[in-house]
Tab-separated table of N, CA and C in Angstrom:
chain	number	residue	atom	x	y	z
U	1	MET	N	29.864	-40.510	-51.374
U	1	MET	CA	29.544	-40.970	-49.971
U	1	MET	C	30.467	-39.696	-50.024
U	2	ARG	N	29.997	-39.358	-48.535
U	2	ARG	CA	29.957	-37.629	-48.364
U	2	ARG	C	29.818	-37.295	-46.246
U	3	ILE	N	30.217	-36.979	-45.770
U	3	ILE	CA	30.179	-36.838	-44.753
U	3	ILE	C	28.595	-35.872	-43.653
U	4	THR	N	28.201	-36.087	-43.302
U	4	THR	CA	27.008	-35.353	-42.984
U	4	THR	C	27.576	-34.560	-41.553
U	5	LEU	N	27.448	-35.512	-40.634
U	5	LEU	CA	27.673	-35.587	-39.703
U	5	LEU	C	29.172	-36.851	-39.098
U	6	THR	N	29.552	-35.318	-37.668
U	6	THR	CA	30.513	-36.003	-37.063
U	6	THR	C	30.623	-36.100	-35.844
U	7	SER	N	30.766	-36.357	-34.669
U	7	SER	CA	30.149	-36.367	-33.373
U	7	SER	C	31.961	-36.069	-31.852
U	8	VAL	N	31.334	-35.595	-31.271
U	8	VAL	CA	32.631	-34.821	-29.785
U	8	VAL	C	31.583	-36.090	-28.623
U	9	LEU	N	31.882	-36.343	-28.059
U	9	LEU	CA	31.052	-37.207	-26.967
U	9	LEU	C	31.278	-35.836	-25.752
U	10	VAL	N	30.030	-35.010	-24.864
U	10	VAL	CA	29.845	-33.988	-24.262
U	10	VAL	C	30.144	-35.075	-22.614
U	11	ASP	N	30.367	-34.028	-21.776
U	11	ASP	CA	29.389	-34.827	-20.503
U	11	ASP	C	28.782	-34.245	-20.125
U	12	ASP	N	28.309	-33.086	-21.066
U	12	ASP	CA	26.886	-32.122	-20.413
U	12	ASP	C	26.343	-31.372	-21.163
U	13	GLN	N	25.292	-31.376	-22.060
U	13	GLN	CA	25.180	-31.032	-23.231
U	13	GLN	C	24.623	-29.572	-23.416
U	14	ASP	N	24.263	-29.093	-22.118
U	14	ASP	CA	23.864	-27.826	-21.638
U	14	ASP	C	25.156	-26.652	-22.304
U	15	LYS	N	25.655	-27.854	-21.498
U	15	LYS	CA	27.535	-27.031	-21.298
U	15	LYS	C	28.470	-26.952	-22.668
U	16	ALA	N	27.770	-28.129	-22.746
U	16	ALA	CA	28.477	-28.220	-24.101
U	16	ALA	C	27.900	-27.304	-25.579
U	17	LEU	N	26.366	-26.855	-24.990
U	17	LEU	CA	25.676	-26.325	-26.662
U	17	LEU	C	25.601	-25.221	-25.904
U	18	ARG	N	26.161	-24.259	-24.784
U	18	ARG	CA	27.008	-23.055	-24.329
U	18	ARG	C	28.529	-22.425	-24.627
U	19	PHE	N	28.918	-23.291	-24.547
U	19	PHE	CA	31.284	-23.962	-25.142
U	19	PHE	C	31.033	-23.790	-26.501
U	20	TYR	N	30.371	-24.734	-27.373
U	20	TYR	CA	30.069	-24.298	-29.014
U	20	TYR	C	30.094	-23.521	-29.834
U	21	THR	N	28.572	-22.916	-29.416
U	21	THR	CA	28.303	-21.972	-30.431
U	21	THR	C	28.629	-20.411	-29.481
U	22	GLU	N	28.730	-19.487	-27.678
U	22	GLU	CA	28.728	-19.128	-27.203
U	22	GLU	C	30.934	-18.953	-27.367
U	23	VAL	N	31.510	-19.650	-27.238
U	23	VAL	CA	32.603	-19.292	-27.432
U	23	VAL	C	33.425	-19.752	-28.434
U	24	LEU	N	32.887	-20.739	-29.502
U	24	LEU	CA	34.058	-21.728	-30.245
U	24	LEU	C	33.028	-20.792	-31.863
U	25	GLY	N	31.785	-20.421	-31.583
U	25	GLY	CA	30.858	-20.109	-32.774
U	25	GLY	C	30.020	-20.683	-33.698
U	26	PHE	N	30.085	-21.829	-33.124
U	26	PHE	CA	29.270	-22.326	-33.280
U	26	PHE	C	27.976	-22.110	-33.714
U	27	VAL	N	26.853	-22.231	-34.682
U	27	VAL	CA	24.825	-22.402	-34.967
U	27	VAL	C	24.042	-23.949	-34.435
U	28	LYS	N	23.226	-23.318	-34.006
U	28	LYS	CA	22.348	-24.866	-32.893
U	28	LYS	C	22.181	-25.406	-34.296
U	29	ARG	N	21.691	-26.206	-34.590
U	29	ARG	CA	20.999	-25.955	-35.787
U	29	ARG	C	19.845	-27.476	-35.617
U	30	THR	N	19.840	-28.495	-35.216
U	30	THR	CA	18.898	-29.304	-35.625
U	30	THR	C	19.090	-30.075	-32.909
U	31	GLU	N	17.923	-29.827	-32.306
U	31	GLU	CA	17.522	-30.032	-31.291
U	31	GLU	C	16.306	-31.153	-31.256
U	32	VAL	N	16.442	-32.413	-30.539
U	32	VAL	CA	15.724	-33.424	-30.748
U	32	VAL	C	15.736	-33.791	-29.484
U	33	PRO	N	14.766	-33.335	-28.759
U	33	PRO	CA	14.030	-34.387	-27.365
U	33	PRO	C	14.118	-35.743	-27.856
U	34	LEU	N	15.368	-36.607	-26.900
U	34	LEU	CA	14.793	-38.043	-26.716
U	34	LEU	C	15.361	-37.897	-25.869
U	35	GLY	N	14.503	-38.733	-24.860
U	35	GLY	CA	13.976	-39.044	-23.414
U	35	GLY	C	15.316	-38.322	-22.654
U	36	GLU	N	16.175	-38.933	-21.939
U	36	GLU	CA	17.127	-37.889	-20.960
U	36	GLU	C	17.666	-37.071	-22.023
U	37	HIS	N	18.157	-36.920	-22.856
U	37	HIS	CA	19.055	-36.022	-23.984
U	37	HIS	C	17.919	-35.792	-25.107
U	38	ARG	N	19.362	-35.789	-26.254
U	38	ARG	CA	19.007	-34.444	-27.519
U	38	ARG	C	19.506	-34.701	-28.709
U	39	TRP	N	19.097	-35.080	-29.383
U	39	TRP	CA	20.157	-35.175	-30.591
U	39	TRP	C	20.555	-34.401	-31.085
U	40	LEU	N	21.721	-33.049	-30.531
U	40	LEU	CA	21.465	-32.226	-30.643
U	40	LEU	C	23.537	-31.544	-31.293
U	41	THR	N	22.981	-30.802	-32.652
U	41	THR	CA	24.494	-30.719	-33.676
U	41	THR	C	24.255	-28.823	-33.276
U	42	VAL	N	25.158	-28.370	-34.155
U	42	VAL	CA	25.723	-28.046	-34.450
U	42	VAL	C	26.739	-27.880	-35.638
U	43	VAL	N	26.391	-26.036	-36.232
U	43	VAL	CA	27.271	-26.233	-37.514
U	43	VAL	C	27.818	-24.421	-37.386
U	44	SER	N	28.946	-24.291	-38.563
U	44	SER	CA	29.362	-24.283	-38.440
U	44	SER	C	29.420	-22.550	-39.092
U	45	PRO	N	29.107	-21.603	-38.696
U	45	PRO	CA	27.413	-20.227	-39.384
U	45	PRO	C	28.321	-20.115	-41.082
U	46	GLU	N	30.052	-19.687	-41.842
U	46	GLU	CA	30.298	-20.422	-42.110
U	46	GLU	C	30.116	-21.731	-43.220
U	47	ALA	N	29.509	-22.391	-43.147
U	47	ALA	CA	28.824	-23.497	-43.685
U	47	ALA	C	26.896	-23.514	-43.214
U	48	PRO	N	26.431	-23.159	-43.593
U	48	PRO	CA	24.986	-23.867	-42.294
U	48	PRO	C	24.298	-25.194	-43.080
U	49	ASP	N	24.527	-25.126	-44.205
U	49	ASP	CA	23.783	-26.183	-44.896
U	49	ASP	C	25.916	-27.428	-44.602
U	50	GLY	N	27.034	-27.187	-43.744
U	50	GLY	CA	27.448	-28.081	-43.867
U	50	GLY	C	27.328	-29.250	-42.597
U	51	VAL	N	28.751	-30.003	-42.680
U	51	VAL	CA	28.617	-31.150	-41.595
U	51	VAL	C	28.192	-30.455	-40.446
U	52	GLU	N	27.589	-31.739	-39.472
U	52	GLU	CA	27.083	-31.038	-38.996
U	52	GLU	C	27.940	-32.157	-37.392
U	53	LEU	N	28.604	-31.246	-36.745
U	53	LEU	CA	29.039	-31.577	-35.244
U	53	LEU	C	27.427	-32.265	-34.151
U	54	VAL	N	28.057	-33.718	-34.078
U	54	VAL	CA	26.717	-33.560	-33.209
U	54	VAL	C	27.041	-33.857	-31.983
U	55	LEU	N	26.630	-33.159	-30.803
U	55	LEU	CA	26.708	-32.895	-29.429
U	55	LEU	C	26.619	-34.357	-28.570
U	56	GLU	N	27.757	-34.828	-28.127
U	56	GLU	CA	27.060	-36.871	-28.030
U	56	GLU	C	26.892	-36.975	-26.452
U	57	PRO	N	26.016	-37.279	-25.739
U	57	PRO	CA	26.522	-37.833	-24.468
U	57	PRO	C	28.060	-38.138	-24.525
U	58	ASP	N	27.680	-38.296	-23.279
U	58	ASP	CA	29.078	-39.691	-23.190
U	58	ASP	C	28.899	-40.850	-22.206
U	59	GLY	N	27.306	-41.041	-21.466
U	59	GLY	CA	26.891	-41.744	-21.211
U	59	GLY	C	27.114	-43.580	-20.929
U	60	HIS	N	27.726	-44.303	-22.674
U	60	HIS	CA	28.318	-45.220	-22.728
U	60	HIS	C	29.845	-45.504	-22.496
U	61	PRO	N	29.742	-46.826	-21.232
U	61	PRO	CA	30.804	-46.719	-20.467
U	61	PRO	C	32.004	-47.070	-20.499
U	62	ALA	N	32.088	-46.994	-21.705
U	62	ALA	CA	33.535	-47.129	-23.158
U	62	ALA	C	33.917	-45.773	-23.032
U	63	ALA	N	33.432	-44.401	-22.536
U	63	ALA	CA	33.347	-42.924	-23.233
U	63	ALA	C	34.203	-42.657	-22.744
U	64	ARG	N	33.989	-42.001	-21.662
U	64	ARG	CA	34.848	-41.461	-20.871
U	64	ARG	C	36.421	-42.102	-20.777
U	65	PRO	N	36.157	-43.199	-20.029
U	65	PRO	CA	37.806	-44.246	-20.257
U	65	PRO	C	38.832	-43.122	-20.845
U	66	PHE	N	37.922	-43.468	-22.551
U	66	PHE	CA	38.446	-42.893	-24.180
U	66	PHE	C	38.807	-42.214	-23.771
U	67	LYS	N	37.503	-41.663	-23.336
U	67	LYS	CA	38.259	-38.867	-23.437
U	67	LYS	C	38.827	-39.126	-22.904
U	68	GLU	N	39.078	-39.309	-21.095
U	68	GLU	CA	40.421	-39.385	-19.830
U	68	GLU	C	41.534	-40.280	-21.089
U	69	ALA	N	41.482	-40.859	-21.581
U	69	ALA	CA	42.847	-41.519	-21.559
U	69	ALA	C	43.285	-40.615	-23.225
U	70	LEU	N	42.472	-39.607	-23.785
U	70	LEU	CA	43.263	-38.842	-25.086
U	70	LEU	C	43.439	-37.377	-24.303
U	71	VAL	N	42.918	-37.598	-23.444
U	71	VAL	CA	43.283	-36.211	-22.631
U	71	VAL	C	44.574	-36.214	-22.019
U	72	ALA	N	45.015	-37.528	-21.240
U	72	ALA	CA	46.533	-38.037	-20.563
U	72	ALA	C	47.293	-37.945	-21.133
U	73	ASP	N	46.633	-38.213	-22.652
U	73	ASP	CA	48.003	-37.928	-23.468
U	73	ASP	C	48.116	-36.585	-24.251
U	74	GLY	N	47.412	-35.916	-23.813
U	74	GLY	CA	47.789	-34.555	-24.464
U	74	GLY	C	46.853	-34.675	-25.858
U	75	ILE	N	46.174	-35.764	-26.701
U	75	ILE	CA	46.030	-36.381	-28.072
U	75	ILE	C	44.328	-35.004	-28.282
U	76	PRO	N	44.609	-34.896	-29.166
U	76	PRO	CA	43.071	-34.125	-29.372
U	76	PRO	C	42.127	-34.849	-30.432
U	77	TYR	N	40.266	-34.464	-29.685
U	77	TYR	CA	39.643	-35.642	-29.805
U	77	TYR	C	39.637	-35.686	-31.501
U	78	THR	N	39.766	-34.031	-31.443
U	78	THR	CA	38.691	-33.554	-33.247
U	78	THR	C	40.224	-32.432	-33.681
U	79	SER	N	39.541	-31.430	-34.611
U	79	SER	CA	40.690	-31.466	-35.399
U	79	SER	C	39.133	-29.802	-36.459
U	80	PHE	N	38.969	-28.062	-35.640
U	80	PHE	CA	38.894	-27.647	-36.648
U	80	PHE	C	39.544	-26.882	-37.172
U	81	THR	N	39.471	-26.167	-38.890
U	81	THR	CA	40.152	-25.440	-39.179
U	81	THR	C	39.516	-24.287	-39.687
U	82	VAL	N	41.059	-22.891	-39.440
U	82	VAL	CA	40.452	-22.155	-38.945
U	82	VAL	C	41.413	-20.946	-39.571
U	83	ALA	N	41.431	-19.802	-40.036
U	83	ALA	CA	42.267	-19.127	-40.890
U	83	ALA	C	43.532	-18.480	-40.612
U	84	ASP	N	43.730	-18.105	-38.934
U	84	ASP	CA	44.408	-17.809	-38.584
U	84	ASP	C	44.919	-18.409	-36.702
U	85	VAL	N	45.440	-19.291	-37.070
U	85	VAL	CA	46.054	-19.717	-35.478
U	85	VAL	C	45.990	-19.159	-34.605
U	86	HIS	N	46.514	-18.196	-34.867
U	86	HIS	CA	47.367	-17.766	-33.322
U	86	HIS	C	46.104	-16.099	-33.527
U	87	ALA	N	45.662	-15.626	-34.266
U	87	ALA	CA	44.055	-14.292	-34.124
U	87	ALA	C	42.965	-15.591	-33.054
U	88	GLU	N	42.734	-17.024	-34.389
U	88	GLU	CA	41.988	-17.438	-32.666
U	88	GLU	C	41.959	-17.601	-31.551
U	89	THR	N	43.310	-18.515	-31.616
U	89	THR	CA	43.896	-18.826	-29.031
U	89	THR	C	44.071	-17.447	-29.062
U	90	ALA	N	43.876	-16.324	-29.121
U	90	ALA	CA	44.086	-14.734	-28.668
U	90	ALA	C	42.530	-14.746	-28.650
U	91	ARG	N	41.744	-15.225	-29.561
U	91	ARG	CA	40.554	-14.676	-29.103
U	91	ARG	C	39.787	-15.114	-27.798
U	92	LEU	N	40.386	-16.809	-28.167
U	92	LEU	CA	39.402	-17.681	-26.922
U	92	LEU	C	40.372	-17.582	-25.613
U	93	LYS	N	41.163	-17.085	-25.794
U	93	LYS	CA	41.870	-16.765	-24.728
U	93	LYS	C	41.239	-16.302	-23.950
U	94	ALA	N	40.754	-15.020	-24.509
U	94	ALA	CA	39.988	-14.081	-24.046
U	94	ALA	C	38.622	-14.575	-23.476
U	95	LEU	N	38.072	-14.906	-23.515
U	95	LEU	CA	36.512	-15.677	-23.525
U	95	LEU	C	37.416	-16.508	-22.513
U	96	GLY	N	38.323	-17.293	-21.630
U	96	GLY	CA	38.461	-18.192	-20.474
U	96	GLY	C	39.233	-19.826	-20.828
U	97	VAL	N	39.305	-19.315	-22.368
U	97	VAL	CA	39.429	-20.767	-22.750
U	97	VAL	C	40.927	-20.930	-22.226
U	98	ARG	N	41.035	-23.017	-22.352
U	98	ARG	CA	42.626	-23.375	-21.790
U	98	ARG	C	42.919	-23.964	-22.653
U	99	PHE	N	44.187	-23.736	-22.905
U	99	PHE	CA	45.482	-23.855	-23.452
U	99	PHE	C	46.241	-25.145	-23.525
U	100	THR	N	46.458	-26.108	-24.351
U	100	THR	CA	47.352	-27.393	-23.400
U	100	THR	C	48.369	-26.791	-24.528
U	101	GLN	N	48.717	-26.745	-25.143
U	101	GLN	CA	49.293	-26.422	-26.973
U	101	GLN	C	49.493	-25.721	-27.331
U	102	GLU	N	49.624	-24.741	-26.988
U	102	GLU	CA	50.501	-22.503	-27.449
U	102	GLU	C	50.419	-22.812	-29.088
U	103	PRO	N	49.865	-21.892	-29.483
U	103	PRO	CA	50.638	-22.398	-31.725
U	103	PRO	C	51.432	-22.672	-31.873
U	104	LEU	N	51.448	-23.264	-32.463
U	104	LEU	CA	53.386	-24.603	-32.714
U	104	LEU	C	53.024	-25.094	-34.412
U	105	GLU	N	53.843	-24.373	-35.307
U	105	GLU	CA	54.535	-24.842	-36.719
U	105	GLU	C	54.655	-26.244	-36.482
U	106	MET	N	54.124	-27.444	-37.241
U	106	MET	CA	54.330	-28.145	-37.857
U	106	MET	C	53.455	-28.658	-38.971
U	107	GLY	N	55.012	-28.437	-39.060
U	107	GLY	CA	54.941	-28.627	-41.272
U	107	GLY	C	54.929	-27.792	-41.357
U	108	PRO	N	53.496	-28.180	-42.598
U	108	PRO	CA	52.808	-27.568	-43.709
U	108	PRO	C	51.714	-26.675	-42.628
U	109	VAL	N	51.412	-26.615	-41.051
U	109	VAL	CA	50.251	-26.281	-40.490
U	109	VAL	C	50.601	-26.194	-38.576
U	110	ILE	N	49.884	-24.568	-39.093
U	110	ILE	CA	49.981	-24.168	-37.226
U	110	ILE	C	48.626	-24.746	-36.194
U	111	THR	N	49.349	-25.583	-35.766
U	111	THR	CA	48.659	-26.128	-34.618
U	111	THR	C	48.335	-25.266	-33.436
U	112	ALA	N	46.852	-25.727	-32.446
U	112	ALA	CA	47.398	-24.889	-31.250
U	112	ALA	C	46.168	-26.484	-30.805
U	113	VAL	N	46.285	-26.452	-29.341
U	113	VAL	CA	44.519	-27.605	-28.023
U	113	VAL	C	44.564	-27.260	-27.433
U	114	PHE	N	43.968	-26.909	-27.094
U	114	PHE	CA	42.800	-26.628	-26.167
U	114	PHE	C	41.613	-27.347	-25.380
U	115	ASP	N	40.878	-27.007	-24.074
U	115	ASP	CA	39.991	-27.709	-23.532
U	115	ASP	C	38.529	-26.827	-23.715
U	116	ASP	N	37.911	-27.650	-23.986
U	116	ASP	CA	36.298	-28.105	-24.894
U	116	ASP	C	35.696	-28.181	-23.444
U	117	THR	N	36.176	-27.875	-22.084
U	117	THR	CA	35.362	-28.116	-20.761
U	117	THR	C	33.922	-29.641	-20.692
U	118	CYS	N	34.464	-30.209	-21.853
U	118	CYS	CA	33.804	-30.598	-22.413
U	118	CYS	C	33.835	-32.727	-21.799
U	119	GLY	N	35.764	-32.133	-21.389
U	119	GLY	CA	36.252	-33.905	-21.066
U	119	GLY	C	36.705	-34.497	-22.576
U	120	ASN	N	37.458	-33.172	-23.149
U	120	ASN	CA	38.340	-33.158	-24.672
U	120	ASN	C	38.559	-31.901	-24.219
U	121	LEU	N	40.340	-32.538	-25.114
U	121	LEU	CA	41.639	-31.676	-26.100
U	121	LEU	C	40.668	-31.433	-27.540
U	122	LEU	N	40.990	-30.532	-27.289
U	122	LEU	CA	39.950	-30.074	-29.512
U	122	LEU	C	41.900	-29.319	-29.996
U	123	GLN	N	41.978	-29.555	-30.474
U	123	GLN	CA	42.594	-28.938	-32.175
U	123	GLN	C	42.073	-28.353	-32.854
U	124	ILE	N	42.827	-26.779	-33.123
U	124	ILE	CA	42.746	-25.653	-34.475
U	124	ILE	C	44.008	-25.624	-34.995
U	125	ALA	N	43.882	-25.856	-36.063
U	125	ALA	CA	44.507	-25.682	-37.590
U	125	ALA	C	44.451	-24.790	-38.363
U	126	SER	N	46.062	-24.639	-39.269
U	126	SER	CA	45.496	-23.439	-39.864
U	126	SER	C	46.680	-24.172	-41.042
U	127	ALA	N	46.704	-23.453	-42.521
U	127	ALA	CA	48.377	-23.237	-43.268
U	127	ALA	C	49.016	-21.610	-42.615
U	128	PRO	N	50.084	-21.871	-42.389
U	128	PRO	CA	50.876	-20.726	-42.688
U	128	PRO	C	51.211	-19.700	-43.959
U	129	ALA	N	50.922	-18.926	-43.451
U	129	ALA	CA	50.584	-17.696	-44.003
U	129	ALA	C	51.962	-17.543	-45.141
U	130	ALA	N	51.460	-17.541	-46.167
U	130	ALA	CA	52.400	-17.601	-47.561
U	130	ALA	C	53.595	-16.301	-47.711
């Protein structure tokens, strides 16, 4: 058994695709029209055959209250690994990304949290330099 898909609930698939590709640097893997929405996935350019992230519409009645509660409590929806949290934070800030938590050493990792513009907080994390 292995993980092949995971999803993030987004309020607008077009906006999400722009943010996750043009800002975060993922690449579009799959786009299949499904009526009002699409089956839309992105992958890391470092692992194009790896885990796909589904940019899933948050149309279910429970989705938005769930996302709003996480944001209100400052809880990231998911986490991505980066080589250097400080460098990635600087890169993303230069692109206009709003951070809710600056890089912070938390035991054996460094984390930072930002707004994905689609109703979620996301975390980036890396191990500190040895």
